[in-house]
């Protein structure tokens, strides 16, 4: 079409535009200004706020993982000039300000890691493992408490794009039998070799393809195939199902987890065929699978022994992790936020069942009756395991921006207290401590001495900084519990928003080896960074908050049509039952 309009200077050139191309709204919803794409250009250097694909994400990570000393050097050499804070800036002089040209030095300490208890493979005796540089291995040990799955099976998913040995049943059965033996070696007993046989393989030409045609119920062929084999497994009483995927497909994974967790109540382990076929790394891969399976089935992988030094009694303390995940820039309009709460069920700190809830999109606080109900459900579960209510509730709250810290006390603490009022006798309510965890900050620490460096030239795991860069009027500290695999390690910022436990417990009774109550909280938090059951290394975010984050991610799977932007927009939040877990799994670590 030919466009000419003397009132619009962009069209004075009689520019010929295609009627098949879209137009660009350069205004806003209320006052749109539409221009043909032919007269528009994308300026370089703009931030991209939509979701990155896998290749873009990989490129971004590779760019971001520069070594610590390189990062520090760039900050010192180019940082001030980049942000316009060189001392020759006249605006600084007008306010009698100057900016130092070197990084500031702050004191830090390195905490000793806790030791861990497994069991010897050869005989039923405890085996102590000592972490080194934040990691350890499981050689010659079994899980502290194993688990059983009397009914289990496996199924192979294939399509014409994934021609491999798994197309032929014998190879698949042999490898799955190797998996079964590897799990048994860690004391995860699967009756078999194959307790329940299912039809395999299931062939679909378009596994993970989002553009599949749907029926009148909104179901694709993929949905129907997944529902079919899960229904067959459920009918035969399968409790654990290994699913061999033809290739890595986030969409396929989300559909499987949604159907299995919510509709049929079956624990599922998804593995990509090529990873199982790789004989070189198969032993380690099976060991990693075992850590997940044992947690799903209710076992204890190991016990952290470091809590004895600080005399903190987790047999009387329920540890809670909370997080909220929000819609991404590319999510469907009206997508809600998802809140998650996990909680320990006993003093071993191995099992952390979760509960999920829906709330208004972009809302950071978990408000009202839903938070009360979430904590009440965790207290009920504690009672079923311990026959008594906990004396203390220690909360690690993730997903809160710095400007919202006081809102946690004003909005969430009263709802937590209300839950306790409904469960406890008057005057017997528990003491509550709330510690906020933050990873989205710009603070980084660089070692001043190579003696305190790890192999990646970061600070050693266990480094804590609680002065010099912390607030004098508040109670906070920075903690790097982990070894960064790449780039510069990012410490976690912990902010003690409210404390009733530690001041009461240690007010006049500081254990030997500790100077004050702050040291004890830091030590407890450090030890909790070693409780992440599916890893053999300490983690950057303490375990309760980390598990809550994983539970939120599982909730995003259930609402993937909204979070991934493939659903229809709706200002009304989806019904709560879209996050309701099947009764078979609701008291388990289904999300791990």
Short mmCIF file of C-alpha atoms in Angstrom, two decimals, residues 106-558:
data_model
loop_
_atom_site.label_atom_id
_atom_site.label_comp_id
_atom_site.label_asym_id
_atom_site.label_seq_id
_atom_site.Cartn_x
_atom_site.Cartn_y
_atom_site.Cartn_z
CA UNK A 106 36.40 -4.81 55.47
CA UNK A 107 37.11 -7.49 58.09
CA UNK A 108 35.74 -10.96 57.53
CA UNK A 109 35.85 -14.38 59.15
CA UNK A 110 35.88 -17.92 57.78
CA UNK A 111 33.65 -20.37 59.65
CA UNK A 112 34.58 -24.03 59.96
CA UNK A 113 32.29 -26.35 57.98
CA UNK A 114 30.15 -28.90 59.84
CA UNK A 115 30.78 -32.61 59.48
CA UNK A 116 28.15 -34.92 58.01
CA UNK A 117 26.87 -38.38 58.93
CA UNK A 118 26.17 -41.08 56.36
CA UNK A 119 26.25 -44.88 56.84
CA UNK A 120 28.98 -47.30 55.84
CA UNK A 121 28.05 -49.52 52.91
CA UNK A 122 29.71 -52.61 54.33
CA UNK A 123 27.89 -52.54 57.68
CA UNK A 124 25.17 -50.60 59.40
CA UNK A 125 27.42 -48.09 61.16
CA UNK A 126 27.63 -44.29 60.92
CA UNK A 127 30.30 -42.80 58.71
CA UNK A 128 31.46 -39.21 59.26
CA UNK A 129 32.31 -37.18 56.17
CA UNK A 130 34.33 -33.96 56.39
CA UNK A 131 33.63 -31.35 53.69
CA UNK A 132 36.59 -29.65 52.07
CA UNK A 133 36.26 -26.36 50.19
CA UNK A 134 32.51 -26.62 50.55
CA UNK A 135 32.12 -30.05 48.93
CA UNK A 136 32.44 -33.76 49.68
CA UNK A 137 31.88 -37.12 47.98
CA UNK A 138 29.74 -40.15 48.76
CA UNK A 139 32.38 -42.81 48.13
CA UNK A 140 31.80 -45.99 50.17
CA UNK A 141 28.77 -44.59 51.99
CA UNK A 142 25.02 -45.08 51.99
CA UNK A 143 22.28 -42.64 52.83
CA UNK A 144 21.66 -42.06 56.52
CA UNK A 145 18.18 -43.51 56.09
CA UNK A 146 17.19 -45.17 52.85
CA UNK A 147 13.75 -45.64 51.33
CA UNK A 148 11.58 -48.19 49.53
CA UNK A 149 9.40 -48.16 46.42
CA UNK A 150 7.51 -51.46 46.13
CA UNK A 151 5.76 -50.41 42.91
CA UNK A 152 7.86 -48.67 40.28
CA UNK A 153 8.35 -48.73 36.54
CA UNK A 154 9.91 -46.89 33.61
CA UNK A 155 8.70 -45.65 30.26
CA UNK A 156 10.52 -44.42 27.14
CA UNK A 157 9.28 -41.45 25.14
CA UNK A 158 10.49 -41.24 21.55
CA UNK A 159 9.90 -39.43 18.32
CA UNK A 160 11.34 -39.59 14.83
CA UNK A 161 13.95 -36.98 15.70
CA UNK A 162 15.50 -39.10 18.46
CA UNK A 163 16.69 -42.30 16.85
CA UNK A 164 18.89 -43.93 19.48
CA UNK A 165 19.40 -47.25 21.20
CA UNK A 166 16.46 -46.60 23.47
CA UNK A 167 14.23 -47.37 20.49
CA UNK A 168 15.15 -50.99 21.16
CA UNK A 169 13.84 -52.28 24.47
CA UNK A 170 16.80 -54.41 25.57
CA UNK A 171 19.19 -51.46 25.89
CA UNK A 172 16.67 -49.46 27.87
CA UNK A 173 15.95 -52.35 30.25
CA UNK A 174 19.65 -52.98 30.84
CA UNK A 175 20.36 -49.36 31.68
CA UNK A 176 17.32 -49.04 33.93
CA UNK A 177 18.41 -52.21 35.73
CA UNK A 178 21.81 -50.55 36.25
CA UNK A 179 19.99 -47.55 37.71
CA UNK A 180 18.06 -49.86 40.05
CA UNK A 181 21.28 -51.50 41.27
CA UNK A 182 22.95 -48.11 41.72
CA UNK A 183 20.06 -46.88 43.85
CA UNK A 184 20.10 -50.09 45.90
CA UNK A 185 23.80 -49.49 46.55
CA UNK A 186 22.77 -46.24 48.29
CA UNK A 187 19.95 -48.07 50.17
CA UNK A 188 17.11 -46.93 47.93
CA UNK A 189 15.35 -50.23 47.35
CA UNK A 190 13.20 -50.62 44.23
CA UNK A 191 11.49 -54.01 44.14
CA UNK A 192 12.02 -55.65 40.83
CA UNK A 193 13.80 -55.73 38.43
CA UNK A 194 10.56 -54.26 37.03
CA UNK A 195 7.71 -54.25 39.48
CA UNK A 196 5.16 -52.96 36.97
CA UNK A 197 5.48 -53.21 33.20
CA UNK A 198 4.11 -50.39 31.08
CA UNK A 199 3.88 -50.14 27.28
CA UNK A 200 7.14 -48.70 26.00
CA UNK A 201 8.15 -46.80 23.98
CA UNK A 202 5.47 -44.14 23.57
CA UNK A 203 5.99 -42.48 20.18
CA UNK A 204 4.92 -38.92 19.42
CA UNK A 205 6.23 -37.00 16.43
CA UNK A 206 6.22 -33.68 18.26
CA UNK A 207 7.26 -34.07 21.91
CA UNK A 208 7.68 -30.61 23.40
CA UNK A 209 6.30 -28.81 20.33
CA UNK A 210 4.09 -25.96 21.52
CA UNK A 211 2.21 -25.57 18.24
CA UNK A 212 0.33 -28.87 18.40
CA UNK A 213 -3.35 -28.78 17.53
CA UNK A 214 -5.70 -29.08 20.50
CA UNK A 215 -9.10 -30.70 20.89
CA UNK A 216 -12.25 -29.06 22.24
CA UNK A 217 -10.93 -29.52 25.80
CA UNK A 218 -7.75 -27.62 24.98
CA UNK A 219 -5.63 -30.80 25.07
CA UNK A 220 -2.84 -31.48 22.59
CA UNK A 221 -1.83 -34.94 21.42
CA UNK A 222 1.13 -34.66 23.79
CA UNK A 223 -1.18 -33.98 26.74
CA UNK A 224 -3.31 -36.98 25.83
CA UNK A 225 -0.29 -39.28 25.51
CA UNK A 226 1.14 -38.13 28.85
CA UNK A 227 -2.23 -38.56 30.53
CA UNK A 228 -2.58 -42.01 29.00
CA UNK A 229 0.65 -43.53 30.32
CA UNK A 230 0.34 -41.84 33.71
CA UNK A 231 -3.21 -43.12 34.04
CA UNK A 232 -1.98 -46.63 33.24
CA UNK A 233 0.76 -46.30 35.87
CA UNK A 234 -1.72 -44.98 38.44
CA UNK A 235 -4.13 -47.85 37.75
CA UNK A 236 -1.33 -50.35 38.40
CA UNK A 237 -0.34 -48.67 41.66
CA UNK A 238 2.99 -47.25 40.49
CA UNK A 239 4.55 -44.97 43.13
CA UNK A 240 7.74 -44.05 41.26
CA UNK A 241 8.08 -43.72 37.49
CA UNK A 242 11.31 -43.19 35.55
CA UNK A 243 10.60 -41.36 32.29
CA UNK A 244 13.24 -41.42 29.54
CA UNK A 245 12.94 -38.27 27.43
CA UNK A 246 14.09 -38.15 23.79
CA UNK A 247 15.81 -34.79 24.37
CA UNK A 248 15.77 -31.90 26.81
CA UNK A 249 12.40 -30.19 26.47
CA UNK A 250 11.22 -27.73 29.15
CA UNK A 251 7.68 -27.81 27.77
CA UNK A 252 7.47 -31.61 27.91
CA UNK A 253 8.97 -31.66 31.41
CA UNK A 254 6.41 -29.15 32.70
CA UNK A 255 3.49 -31.13 31.27
CA UNK A 256 4.71 -34.38 32.82
CA UNK A 257 5.18 -32.82 36.25
CA UNK A 258 1.79 -31.13 36.10
CA UNK A 259 -0.10 -34.34 35.27
CA UNK A 260 1.94 -36.54 37.64
CA UNK A 261 1.95 -34.21 40.67
CA UNK A 262 -1.61 -32.96 40.51
CA UNK A 263 -3.76 -35.58 38.79
CA UNK A 264 -2.21 -38.96 39.53
CA UNK A 265 0.06 -38.52 42.56
CA UNK A 266 3.07 -40.34 41.10
CA UNK A 267 6.68 -39.41 41.84
CA UNK A 268 8.49 -38.98 38.52
CA UNK A 269 12.16 -38.85 37.57
CA UNK A 270 12.81 -37.43 34.08
CA UNK A 271 16.11 -38.30 32.38
CA UNK A 272 17.31 -37.45 28.89
CA UNK A 273 18.26 -40.60 26.97
CA UNK A 274 21.71 -39.36 25.94
CA UNK A 275 22.72 -38.78 29.57
CA UNK A 276 21.80 -42.34 30.56
CA UNK A 277 23.60 -43.73 27.51
CA UNK A 278 26.88 -41.99 28.39
CA UNK A 279 28.76 -44.79 30.15
CA UNK A 280 31.60 -42.50 31.29
CA UNK A 281 29.48 -40.37 33.60
CA UNK A 282 26.71 -42.84 34.33
CA UNK A 283 27.83 -43.81 37.85
CA UNK A 284 27.87 -40.20 39.02
CA UNK A 285 24.62 -39.50 37.20
CA UNK A 286 22.91 -42.41 38.96
CA UNK A 287 24.25 -41.21 42.32
CA UNK A 288 22.71 -37.80 41.63
CA UNK A 289 19.41 -39.47 40.75
CA UNK A 290 19.57 -41.40 44.01
CA UNK A 291 19.71 -38.21 46.09
CA UNK A 292 16.46 -37.01 44.50
CA UNK A 293 14.67 -40.36 44.66
CA UNK A 294 15.49 -40.88 48.34
CA UNK A 295 14.17 -37.44 49.26
CA UNK A 296 11.00 -37.95 47.21
CA UNK A 297 10.36 -41.28 48.95
CA UNK A 298 10.86 -39.82 52.44
CA UNK A 299 14.44 -40.86 53.21
CA UNK A 300 17.26 -38.93 54.89
CA UNK A 301 20.36 -38.49 52.75
CA UNK A 302 22.69 -37.37 55.56
CA UNK A 303 22.73 -35.57 58.89
CA UNK A 304 24.55 -32.27 59.51
CA UNK A 305 26.37 -32.50 62.84
CA UNK A 306 27.56 -28.91 63.19
CA UNK A 307 24.54 -27.81 65.20
CA UNK A 308 25.91 -29.42 68.36
CA UNK A 309 28.56 -26.69 68.76
CA UNK A 310 26.02 -23.87 69.05
CA UNK A 311 23.64 -25.94 71.23
CA UNK A 312 20.70 -25.07 68.97
CA UNK A 313 17.99 -27.72 69.33
CA UNK A 314 16.22 -28.40 66.03
CA UNK A 315 14.13 -31.12 67.66
CA UNK A 316 12.11 -28.29 69.22
CA UNK A 317 12.41 -25.84 66.33
CA UNK A 318 10.50 -25.95 63.07
CA UNK A 319 12.55 -24.26 60.34
CA UNK A 320 10.47 -22.60 57.63
CA UNK A 321 11.43 -21.37 54.17
CA UNK A 322 9.24 -18.89 52.28
CA UNK A 323 9.48 -17.46 48.78
CA UNK A 324 7.32 -15.73 46.19
CA UNK A 325 7.86 -15.93 42.43
CA UNK A 326 6.42 -13.33 40.08
CA UNK A 327 5.41 -13.24 36.40
CA UNK A 328 8.19 -12.64 33.89
CA UNK A 329 8.07 -9.79 31.36
CA UNK A 330 6.81 -12.21 28.70
CA UNK A 331 4.05 -13.71 30.86
CA UNK A 332 0.38 -13.46 29.95
CA UNK A 333 -1.41 -10.39 31.28
CA UNK A 334 -3.09 -11.17 34.61
CA UNK A 335 -0.64 -13.94 35.56
CA UNK A 336 -0.56 -14.29 39.37
CA UNK A 337 2.41 -14.60 41.69
CA UNK A 338 3.02 -17.92 43.45
CA UNK A 339 3.98 -18.21 47.11
CA UNK A 340 5.57 -21.31 48.60
CA UNK A 341 6.31 -22.45 52.13
CA UNK A 342 8.48 -25.41 53.11
CA UNK A 343 9.14 -26.56 56.66
CA UNK A 344 11.21 -29.18 58.44
CA UNK A 345 9.30 -32.04 60.05
CA UNK A 346 11.87 -33.16 62.63
CA UNK A 347 15.32 -32.45 64.03
CA UNK A 348 17.12 -34.25 61.20
CA UNK A 349 16.33 -31.40 58.78
CA UNK A 350 16.10 -33.76 55.81
CA UNK A 351 12.44 -33.74 54.84
CA UNK A 352 10.87 -30.40 53.81
CA UNK A 353 7.34 -30.85 52.40
CA UNK A 354 5.88 -27.80 50.67
CA UNK A 355 2.59 -25.98 50.24
CA UNK A 356 1.81 -23.58 47.38
CA UNK A 357 -0.60 -20.69 46.96
CA UNK A 358 -1.71 -18.12 44.39
CA UNK A 359 -1.74 -14.39 45.02
CA UNK A 360 -2.03 -11.16 43.09
CA UNK A 361 0.67 -10.72 40.47
CA UNK A 362 3.81 -8.76 41.47
CA UNK A 363 2.72 -8.69 45.13
CA UNK A 364 5.73 -9.43 47.37
CA UNK A 365 3.90 -9.97 50.67
CA UNK A 366 1.97 -13.16 51.44
CA UNK A 367 -1.16 -11.67 52.95
CA UNK A 368 -4.18 -12.64 54.96
CA UNK A 369 -5.72 -16.00 55.56
CA UNK A 370 -3.62 -17.81 52.95
CA UNK A 371 -0.38 -17.30 54.92
CA UNK A 372 -2.13 -18.35 58.12
CA UNK A 373 -3.43 -21.51 56.45
CA UNK A 374 0.00 -22.33 55.00
CA UNK A 375 1.70 -22.24 58.40
CA UNK A 376 -1.14 -24.16 60.06
CA UNK A 377 -0.69 -26.96 57.54
CA UNK A 378 3.04 -27.13 58.34
CA UNK A 379 2.31 -27.23 62.08
CA UNK A 380 -0.17 -30.08 61.56
CA UNK A 381 2.49 -32.04 59.70
CA UNK A 382 5.04 -31.40 62.47
CA UNK A 383 2.57 -32.77 65.04
CA UNK A 384 2.01 -35.97 63.04
CA UNK A 385 5.77 -36.61 63.10
CA UNK A 386 6.58 -35.45 66.64
CA UNK A 387 3.30 -35.68 68.63
CA UNK A 388 3.91 -32.18 69.89
CA UNK A 389 4.07 -28.62 68.56
CA UNK A 390 7.46 -26.91 68.13
CA UNK A 391 8.66 -24.46 70.77
CA UNK A 392 10.32 -22.24 68.15
CA UNK A 393 9.65 -21.29 64.53
CA UNK A 394 12.69 -20.06 62.60
CA UNK A 395 11.69 -18.47 59.27
CA UNK A 396 14.03 -17.79 56.34
CA UNK A 397 12.16 -15.47 53.99
CA UNK A 398 13.36 -15.08 50.40
CA UNK A 399 11.93 -12.95 47.61
CA UNK A 400 11.71 -9.61 49.44
CA UNK A 401 13.26 -6.40 48.11
CA UNK A 402 15.15 -4.18 50.56
CA UNK A 403 12.39 -1.58 50.62
CA UNK A 404 9.89 -4.21 51.80
CA UNK A 405 11.71 -5.53 54.89
CA UNK A 406 9.47 -3.73 57.37
CA UNK A 407 6.39 -4.91 55.49
CA UNK A 408 7.33 -8.47 56.45
CA UNK A 409 6.99 -7.50 60.11
CA UNK A 410 3.88 -5.39 59.59
CA UNK A 411 2.02 -7.75 57.24
CA UNK A 412 3.33 -11.32 57.50
CA UNK A 413 4.34 -11.65 61.16
CA UNK A 414 0.76 -11.01 62.44
CA UNK A 415 -0.56 -13.76 60.15
CA UNK A 416 2.09 -16.19 61.41
CA UNK A 417 1.08 -15.34 64.96
CA UNK A 418 -2.58 -15.88 64.10
CA UNK A 419 -1.77 -19.39 62.86
CA UNK A 420 -0.03 -20.11 66.17
CA UNK A 421 -2.95 -18.70 68.16
CA UNK A 422 -5.25 -21.18 66.43
CA UNK A 423 -2.98 -24.16 67.07
CA UNK A 424 -1.46 -23.50 70.50
CA UNK A 425 -2.97 -23.14 73.93
CA UNK A 426 -3.02 -19.57 75.21
CA UNK A 427 0.33 -18.71 76.74
CA UNK A 428 2.08 -21.63 74.98
CA UNK A 429 2.68 -19.89 71.65
CA UNK A 430 6.13 -20.43 70.06
CA UNK A 431 8.90 -17.90 69.75
CA UNK A 432 9.37 -16.67 66.17
CA UNK A 433 12.48 -15.41 64.40
CA UNK A 434 12.37 -14.09 60.82
CA UNK A 435 15.55 -13.78 58.76
CA UNK A 436 15.27 -12.28 55.27
CA UNK A 437 17.59 -13.66 52.57
CA UNK A 438 18.69 -11.56 49.61
CA UNK A 439 20.78 -12.51 46.58
CA UNK A 440 19.81 -9.67 44.23
CA UNK A 441 22.32 -7.11 45.39
CA UNK A 442 25.50 -5.65 43.93
CA UNK A 443 27.87 -6.25 46.85
CA UNK A 444 30.92 -8.39 46.10
CA UNK A 445 33.94 -9.31 48.21
CA UNK A 446 37.43 -10.00 46.87
CA UNK A 447 40.14 -11.69 48.96
CA UNK A 448 43.12 -9.54 49.92
CA UNK A 449 45.41 -12.52 50.45
CA UNK A 450 45.87 -15.55 48.20
CA UNK A 451 45.98 -17.70 51.34
CA UNK A 452 42.23 -17.15 51.65
CA UNK A 453 41.40 -17.88 48.00
CA UNK A 454 39.80 -20.96 46.55
CA UNK A 455 40.84 -22.37 43.17
CA UNK A 456 38.64 -19.85 41.38
CA UNK A 457 40.28 -16.95 43.30
CA UNK A 458 37.09 -16.28 45.28
CA UNK A 459 36.86 -16.13 49.05
CA UNK A 460 36.83 -19.49 50.77
CA UNK A 461 33.39 -20.97 51.50
CA UNK A 462 32.26 -20.00 54.98
CA UNK A 463 33.30 -16.35 54.65
CA UNK A 464 31.09 -14.02 56.69
CA UNK A 465 31.19 -10.20 56.76
CA UNK A 466 29.14 -8.52 59.47
CA UNK A 467 30.81 -5.11 59.79
CA UNK A 468 32.20 -2.38 57.57
CA UNK A 469 29.45 -2.59 54.93
CA UNK A 470 26.49 -3.56 57.10
CA UNK A 471 23.95 -1.23 58.69
CA UNK A 472 24.83 0.04 62.16
CA UNK A 473 21.16 0.35 63.16
CA UNK A 474 20.07 -3.08 61.95
CA UNK A 475 21.14 -6.70 62.36
CA UNK A 476 22.47 -8.07 59.08
CA UNK A 477 25.44 -9.90 57.59
CA UNK A 478 26.79 -11.13 54.25
CA UNK A 479 27.61 -14.80 53.94
CA UNK A 480 29.34 -16.78 51.21
CA UNK A 481 28.77 -20.41 52.11
CA UNK A 482 29.56 -21.93 48.73
CA UNK A 483 32.32 -22.32 46.17
CA UNK A 484 31.38 -20.56 42.94
CA UNK A 485 31.77 -22.88 39.96
CA UNK A 486 32.40 -19.93 37.62
CA UNK A 487 33.02 -16.22 37.89
CA UNK A 488 32.79 -14.06 41.00
CA UNK A 489 30.97 -15.54 43.99
CA UNK A 490 27.90 -13.63 45.10
CA UNK A 491 27.32 -13.72 48.86
CA UNK A 492 23.86 -13.92 50.34
CA UNK A 493 22.67 -10.98 52.43
CA UNK A 494 20.86 -12.03 55.60
CA UNK A 495 18.76 -9.48 57.50
CA UNK A 496 17.43 -10.42 60.95
CA UNK A 497 14.07 -8.67 60.77
CA UNK A 498 12.63 -10.07 64.00
CA UNK A 499 14.09 -12.28 66.73
CA UNK A 500 12.51 -13.95 69.73
CA UNK A 501 14.44 -17.24 69.70
CA UNK A 502 18.14 -16.43 69.90
CA UNK A 503 17.99 -13.55 72.37
CA UNK A 504 15.85 -15.69 74.66
CA UNK A 505 17.94 -18.84 74.30
CA UNK A 506 21.43 -17.31 74.54
CA UNK A 507 20.93 -14.06 76.45
CA UNK A 508 23.11 -15.11 79.40
CA UNK A 509 24.50 -18.36 78.05
CA UNK A 510 26.83 -17.90 75.08
CA UNK A 511 28.42 -21.30 74.17
CA UNK A 512 32.18 -21.67 74.16
CA UNK A 513 33.72 -20.58 70.87
CA UNK A 514 31.15 -17.84 70.21
CA UNK A 515 31.49 -14.17 71.12
CA UNK A 516 27.87 -13.08 70.87
CA UNK A 517 24.39 -13.98 69.63
CA UNK A 518 25.19 -12.74 66.12
CA UNK A 519 27.95 -15.35 65.83
CA UNK A 520 25.45 -18.08 66.73
CA UNK A 521 22.89 -17.00 64.10
CA UNK A 522 25.65 -16.89 61.50
CA UNK A 523 26.80 -20.38 62.49
CA UNK A 524 23.26 -21.80 62.36
CA UNK A 525 22.74 -20.24 58.92
CA UNK A 526 26.10 -21.59 57.75
CA UNK A 527 25.24 -25.12 58.82
CA UNK A 528 21.84 -24.87 57.12
CA UNK A 529 23.71 -24.21 53.87
CA UNK A 530 24.95 -27.83 54.08
CA UNK A 531 21.45 -29.35 54.35
CA UNK A 532 20.58 -29.19 50.64
CA UNK A 533 19.89 -32.88 50.14
CA UNK A 534 20.32 -33.28 46.39
CA UNK A 535 23.88 -31.89 46.31
CA UNK A 536 27.27 -32.84 47.72
CA UNK A 537 28.32 -29.25 48.27
CA UNK A 538 27.22 -26.29 50.34
CA UNK A 539 24.79 -23.94 48.60
CA UNK A 540 24.82 -20.17 48.26
CA UNK A 541 21.32 -19.71 49.70
CA UNK A 542 20.52 -21.52 52.94
CA UNK A 543 18.49 -24.68 52.42
CA UNK A 544 15.01 -23.60 53.67
CA UNK A 545 14.92 -20.62 51.31
CA UNK A 546 16.46 -22.67 48.48
CA UNK A 547 13.79 -25.37 48.80
CA UNK A 548 11.05 -22.71 48.85
CA UNK A 549 12.50 -21.35 45.62
CA UNK A 550 12.35 -24.83 44.04
CA UNK A 551 8.75 -25.23 45.18
CA UNK A 552 7.90 -21.91 43.52
CA UNK A 553 9.51 -23.13 40.31
CA UNK A 554 7.36 -26.25 40.40
CA UNK A 555 4.32 -24.00 40.79
CA UNK A 556 5.39 -22.17 37.64
CA UNK A 557 5.29 -25.53 35.82
CA UNK A 558 1.64 -25.96 36.75
#
